[in-house]
Amino acid sequence: MDSLCRGVFAGNSRELSIRSCFPSLFQAEQTHRSILLGLLLGAGRSPQPDSALIRQARAERWSQWSLRGGLETLPQALNTYLTSRGVSILKGQPVCGLSLQAGGRWKVSLGHSSLEADHIISAVPASVLSKLLPTEAAPLARALSTITAVSVAVVNLQYQGARLPVQGFGHLVPSSEDPGILGIVYDSVAFPEHDGSPPGLRLTVMLGGSWLQMLEAKGCVLSQELFQQKAEKAAATQLGLKEPPSHCLVHLHKNSIPQYTLGHWQKLESATQFLAAQKLPLTLAGASYEGVAVNDCIESGRQAAVQVLGIDPNS
């Protein structure tokens, strides 16, 4: 569980809530007093949306998915689709504050300009939204401010003429073995189409956990060289890749993965009750609430649209 929590949440298994992080495991235990028995009997499974693509994924037993041009093509396609239908997308204009106007409309401050909105769907991190809310929403802001997040460094490595000693999705590393390395994904095994020409072995090394938290607390310089050096050492030690990589990309994602610590579900319940009681035209979406994975965030957006539009959730 330590490795699993690090791989999914880059977090500490002793602090995270199983009810919020792994709801199917929680429901299985609550229903049958046994996680294994509950999973075997199907406890904790919620109704799933259906479509031709979902049926294909189930039939072909997909364990993961990607896009031919990389995942960046998803937001690019969304941008093209929306703008072609007259939707205005404002880029490079961070929201500075939210205030309620007479009649219940929102005023969204954008620094040197502003706009008004009948309803807001917020997909920014909960802690960021907490600083934007007006004084009328102080109880909500307090609840959201306690949903913290951790930073993760992602290092992409490519090796020419190298082979993995094992095949699979990748591996996770328990904190007792290496507090800094969360895990390594074997990208070339799942998607060899992205290996380039000439093809090279691709890996993604994820770094974070207590090691990164300690560096941040000390105010250390988090350089690309530091992360690359540690990632290359992990690939050499754990997979036997001793030669230097031909390509390396390093990205540090600050405060990128929300932490569903003990009591997280109570924070969400408090936020939901406040929004309903005050009839605020605000809907919460994104990784801070009920799932940090890409699939979770997509479903969160769908549910937000269903709630705002008042349509059939299965349509």
Coordinates of C-alpha atoms in Angstrom, one line a residue:
M1 CA 0.0 0.0 0.0
D2 CA 2.9 2.3 0.6
S3 CA 4.1 1.8 -3.0
L4 CA 0.6 2.2 -4.4
C5 CA -0.1 5.4 -2.5
R6 CA 3.2 6.8 -3.7
G7 CA 2.5 5.8 -7.3
V8 CA -1.0 7.2 -7.5
F9 CA -0.8 10.2 -5.0
A10 CA 2.9 10.7 -4.4
G11 CA 1.8 10.6 -0.8
N12 CA 2.3 9.0 2.6
S13 CA 0.1 5.9 3.1
R14 CA 0.0 6.7 6.8
E15 CA -1.7 10.1 6.1
L16 CA -4.0 9.3 3.2
S17 CA -7.7 8.3 3.6
I18 CA -8.6 4.9 2.1
R19 CA -12.2 6.0 1.9
S20 CA -11.4 8.9 -0.4
C21 CA -8.3 7.6 -2.2
F22 CA -9.6 4.0 -2.9
P23 CA -13.4 4.1 -2.4
S24 CA -14.0 0.7 -4.0
L25 CA -11.7 -0.9 -1.3
F26 CA -13.5 1.0 1.4
Q27 CA -16.9 0.0 0.2
A28 CA -15.8 -3.7 -0.2
E29 CA -14.6 -3.8 3.4
Q30 CA -17.7 -1.9 4.8
T31 CA -20.1 -4.2 2.9
H32 CA -18.5 -7.6 3.5
R33 CA -16.0 -6.9 6.3
S34 CA -13.3 -8.0 4.0
I35 CA -11.6 -6.2 1.1
L36 CA -10.8 -9.3 -0.9
L37 CA -14.2 -10.9 -0.4
G38 CA -16.0 -7.6 -1.2
L39 CA -14.0 -7.2 -4.4
L40 CA -14.8 -10.8 -5.5
L41 CA -18.5 -10.2 -4.9
G42 CA -18.5 -6.9 -6.7
A43 CA -19.0 -4.5 -3.8
G44 CA -18.1 -0.9 -4.3
R45 CA -18.7 -0.9 -8.0
S46 CA -20.8 2.1 -9.1
P47 CA -22.8 2.3 -12.3
Q48 CA -20.4 3.0 -15.2
P49 CA -21.1 5.3 -18.2
D50 CA -21.5 3.5 -21.5
S51 CA -20.4 4.3 -25.1
A52 CA -18.9 2.5 -28.1
L53 CA -15.4 3.5 -27.0
I54 CA -15.9 2.2 -23.5
R55 CA -17.3 -1.1 -24.8
Q56 CA -14.2 -1.4 -27.1
A57 CA -11.9 -0.7 -24.2
R58 CA -13.6 -3.4 -22.1
A59 CA -13.6 -5.9 -24.9
E60 CA -9.9 -5.3 -25.7
R61 CA -9.0 -5.1 -22.0
W62 CA -7.2 -1.8 -22.1
S63 CA -5.0 -1.1 -19.1
Q64 CA -4.1 2.4 -20.3
W65 CA -4.6 4.6 -23.3
S66 CA -2.8 7.4 -25.2
L67 CA -3.2 9.4 -28.4
R68 CA -1.1 9.2 -31.5
G69 CA 0.2 12.8 -31.2
G70 CA 0.5 12.6 -27.4
L71 CA -1.9 13.6 -24.7
E72 CA -1.5 17.3 -25.5
T73 CA -3.7 16.7 -28.6
L74 CA -6.7 16.3 -26.2
P75 CA -6.7 19.9 -25.0
Q76 CA -5.8 21.1 -28.5
A77 CA -8.8 19.3 -29.9
L78 CA -11.1 20.7 -27.2
N79 CA -9.8 24.2 -28.0
T80 CA -10.5 23.7 -31.7
Y81 CA -14.0 22.2 -31.1
L82 CA -15.1 24.9 -28.7
T83 CA -13.7 28.0 -30.5
S84 CA -15.3 26.8 -33.8
R85 CA -18.6 27.0 -32.0
G86 CA -18.2 30.5 -30.7
V87 CA -16.8 29.8 -27.2
S88 CA -14.3 32.4 -26.0
I89 CA -11.2 31.0 -24.3
L90 CA -9.1 33.5 -22.5
K91 CA -5.5 32.5 -22.2
G92 CA -2.8 34.0 -20.0
Q93 CA -5.3 35.9 -17.8
P94 CA -5.2 34.4 -14.3
V95 CA -8.3 35.1 -12.1
C96 CA -7.5 37.5 -9.3
G97 CA -10.7 37.3 -7.4
L98 CA -14.4 36.5 -7.3
S99 CA -17.2 38.6 -6.0
L100 CA -21.0 38.3 -5.8
Q101 CA -23.0 41.0 -7.5
A102 CA -26.6 42.0 -7.0
G103 CA -28.9 39.4 -8.4
G104 CA -26.5 36.5 -7.6
R105 CA -24.2 37.0 -10.6
W106 CA -20.4 36.6 -10.3
K107 CA -17.9 39.2 -11.1
V108 CA -14.6 37.6 -12.1
S109 CA -11.6 39.9 -11.7
L110 CA -8.8 39.3 -14.3
G111 CA -6.3 42.0 -13.2
H112 CA -6.8 44.8 -15.7
S113 CA -10.3 43.6 -16.8
S114 CA -13.3 41.6 -15.5
L115 CA -16.3 39.7 -16.7
E116 CA -19.6 38.6 -15.3
A117 CA -21.0 35.1 -15.1
D118 CA -24.2 33.4 -14.2
H119 CA -22.4 30.3 -13.0
I120 CA -18.8 29.3 -12.4
I121 CA -17.3 25.8 -12.8
S122 CA -14.0 25.9 -10.9
A123 CA -11.4 23.3 -12.0
V124 CA -8.4 25.1 -10.3
P125 CA -6.9 23.5 -7.2
A126 CA -9.0 23.8 -4.1
S127 CA -6.4 25.8 -2.2
V128 CA -6.2 28.3 -5.1
L129 CA -10.0 28.7 -5.3
S130 CA -10.0 29.3 -1.5
K131 CA -8.0 32.5 -2.0
L132 CA -10.3 33.8 -4.7
L133 CA -13.6 33.4 -2.9
P134 CA -15.4 36.4 -1.4
T135 CA -16.0 36.9 2.3
E136 CA -19.6 35.6 2.0
A137 CA -18.0 32.2 1.2
A138 CA -15.5 32.2 4.1
P139 CA -16.7 28.8 5.5
L140 CA -16.2 27.2 2.0
A141 CA -12.8 28.9 1.6
R142 CA -11.6 27.5 5.0
A143 CA -12.6 23.9 4.0
L144 CA -11.0 24.2 0.6
S145 CA -7.8 25.7 2.0
T146 CA -7.1 22.5 3.9
I147 CA -6.9 20.3 0.8
T148 CA -3.2 20.5 0.2
A149 CA -1.1 19.1 -2.7
V150 CA 2.5 17.8 -3.2
S151 CA 5.0 18.4 -6.0
V152 CA 6.3 15.8 -8.4
A153 CA 9.2 15.9 -10.7
V154 CA 8.8 13.9 -14.0
V155 CA 12.0 12.9 -15.9
N156 CA 11.6 11.3 -19.4
L157 CA 14.6 9.3 -20.5
Q158 CA 15.4 7.7 -23.8
Y159 CA 18.2 5.1 -24.4
Q160 CA 19.4 4.0 -27.8
G161 CA 20.1 0.3 -28.3
A162 CA 19.0 -0.6 -24.8
R163 CA 16.6 -3.3 -23.6
L164 CA 14.7 -3.7 -20.4
P165 CA 15.4 -6.7 -18.2
V166 CA 11.7 -7.2 -17.6
Q167 CA 8.4 -6.3 -19.4
G168 CA 5.3 -4.6 -18.0
F169 CA 3.7 -1.3 -17.2
G170 CA 6.5 -0.3 -14.8
H171 CA 7.4 -0.6 -11.2
L172 CA 6.7 1.3 -8.0
V173 CA 9.3 1.9 -5.2
P174 CA 8.5 1.7 -1.5
S175 CA 9.6 4.6 0.6
S176 CA 11.8 2.3 2.7
E177 CA 14.0 1.5 -0.3
D178 CA 14.2 5.0 -1.9
P179 CA 12.3 8.0 -0.4
G180 CA 12.9 10.1 -3.5
I181 CA 11.9 7.7 -6.4
L182 CA 8.2 7.0 -6.6
G183 CA 8.4 4.7 -9.6
I184 CA 9.4 4.1 -13.2
V185 CA 7.0 3.7 -16.1
Y186 CA 8.2 1.6 -19.1
D187 CA 6.7 3.8 -21.8
S188 CA 8.1 1.8 -24.7
V189 CA 6.4 -1.4 -23.6
A190 CA 2.9 0.2 -23.7
F191 CA 3.3 2.6 -26.6
P192 CA 6.3 1.6 -28.9
E193 CA 4.6 3.8 -31.6
H194 CA 6.1 6.8 -29.8
D195 CA 9.7 5.6 -29.7
G196 CA 10.7 7.7 -32.7
S197 CA 13.1 6.9 -35.5
P198 CA 15.5 5.3 -34.9
P199 CA 13.5 3.8 -32.0
G200 CA 14.9 4.2 -28.5
L201 CA 13.8 2.7 -25.2
R202 CA 11.7 5.3 -23.3
L203 CA 11.2 5.6 -19.5
T204 CA 9.4 8.0 -17.2
V205 CA 10.9 8.4 -13.8
M206 CA 8.7 10.0 -11.1
L207 CA 10.3 11.7 -8.2
G208 CA 8.7 13.2 -5.1
G209 CA 7.6 12.0 -1.6
S210 CA 9.3 12.9 1.6
W211 CA 12.6 13.5 -0.2
L212 CA 11.2 16.3 -2.3
Q213 CA 9.2 17.7 0.6
M214 CA 12.4 17.9 2.7
L215 CA 14.2 19.7 -0.1
E216 CA 11.3 22.2 -0.5
A217 CA 11.2 22.8 3.3
K218 CA 14.9 23.5 3.3
G219 CA 14.6 26.0 0.4
C220 CA 17.1 24.0 -1.7
V221 CA 17.5 24.8 -5.4
L222 CA 15.5 22.2 -7.3
S223 CA 17.5 22.1 -10.5
Q224 CA 16.9 20.0 -13.6
E225 CA 20.4 18.6 -13.1
L226 CA 19.5 17.3 -9.7
F227 CA 16.4 15.5 -10.9
Q228 CA 18.2 14.1 -14.0
Q229 CA 21.1 12.8 -12.0
K230 CA 18.8 11.0 -9.5
A231 CA 16.6 9.6 -12.3
E232 CA 19.5 8.3 -14.3
K233 CA 20.9 6.7 -11.1
A234 CA 17.6 5.0 -10.5
A235 CA 17.4 3.6 -14.0
A236 CA 21.0 2.3 -13.7
T237 CA 20.5 0.8 -10.3
Q238 CA 17.0 -0.6 -10.7
L239 CA 17.0 -1.6 -14.4
G240 CA 20.7 -1.9 -15.3
L241 CA 20.7 0.9 -17.8
K242 CA 24.3 2.0 -17.2
E243 CA 24.9 4.1 -20.4
P244 CA 23.8 7.7 -20.4
P245 CA 20.5 8.5 -22.1
S246 CA 20.4 10.0 -25.6
H247 CA 17.5 12.3 -24.6
C248 CA 16.2 13.7 -21.3
L249 CA 13.3 16.0 -20.4
V250 CA 12.8 17.2 -16.9
H251 CA 9.6 18.9 -15.6
L252 CA 8.8 19.9 -11.9
H253 CA 5.1 20.1 -11.3
K254 CA 4.7 22.2 -8.2
N255 CA 1.8 21.3 -5.9
S256 CA 0.3 19.1 -8.6
I257 CA -1.2 16.2 -6.9
P258 CA -3.9 16.8 -4.2
Q259 CA -3.7 14.8 -1.0
Y260 CA -6.9 13.2 0.2
T261 CA -5.9 12.9 3.9
L262 CA -8.0 11.6 6.7
G263 CA -11.3 13.5 6.9
H264 CA -11.3 14.4 3.2
W265 CA -14.8 13.2 2.6
Q266 CA -16.0 15.4 5.5
K267 CA -14.5 18.4 3.8
L268 CA -16.3 17.6 0.6
E269 CA -19.5 17.1 2.4
S270 CA -19.1 20.4 4.2
A271 CA -18.4 22.2 0.9
T272 CA -21.4 20.6 -0.8
Q273 CA -23.8 21.5 2.1
F274 CA -22.6 25.1 2.1
L275 CA -23.1 25.5 -1.7
A276 CA -26.6 24.1 -1.4
A277 CA -27.6 26.1 1.6
Q278 CA -26.3 29.4 0.2
K279 CA -27.5 28.6 -3.3
L280 CA -24.1 29.7 -4.7
P281 CA -23.9 29.4 -8.5
L282 CA -20.6 27.5 -8.2
T283 CA -19.6 24.0 -9.1
L284 CA -16.4 22.3 -8.0
A285 CA -14.5 20.1 -10.5
G286 CA -11.0 18.8 -11.0
A287 CA -8.4 16.7 -9.2
S288 CA -8.9 18.2 -5.7
Y289 CA -12.1 16.3 -4.9
E290 CA -12.8 12.8 -6.1
G291 CA -9.9 11.5 -8.1
V292 CA -6.5 12.7 -9.3
A293 CA -6.1 10.7 -12.5
V294 CA -6.8 12.0 -16.0
N295 CA -9.8 9.7 -16.3
D296 CA -11.1 11.0 -13.0
C297 CA -10.8 14.6 -14.1
I298 CA -12.6 14.0 -17.3
E299 CA -15.4 12.4 -15.4
S300 CA -15.4 15.2 -12.9
G301 CA -15.9 17.7 -15.8
R302 CA -18.7 15.6 -17.2
Q303 CA -20.5 15.5 -13.9
A304 CA -20.1 19.2 -13.5
A305 CA -21.7 19.9 -16.8
V306 CA -24.5 17.5 -16.0
Q307 CA -25.1 19.3 -12.7
V308 CA -25.1 22.8 -14.2
L309 CA -27.2 21.9 -17.3
G310 CA -29.6 19.7 -15.4
I311 CA -29.5 16.9 -18.0
D312 CA -29.6 13.2 -17.8
P313 CA -26.2 12.0 -16.5
N314 CA -26.3 9.1 -19.0
S315 CA -27.0 11.2 -22.1

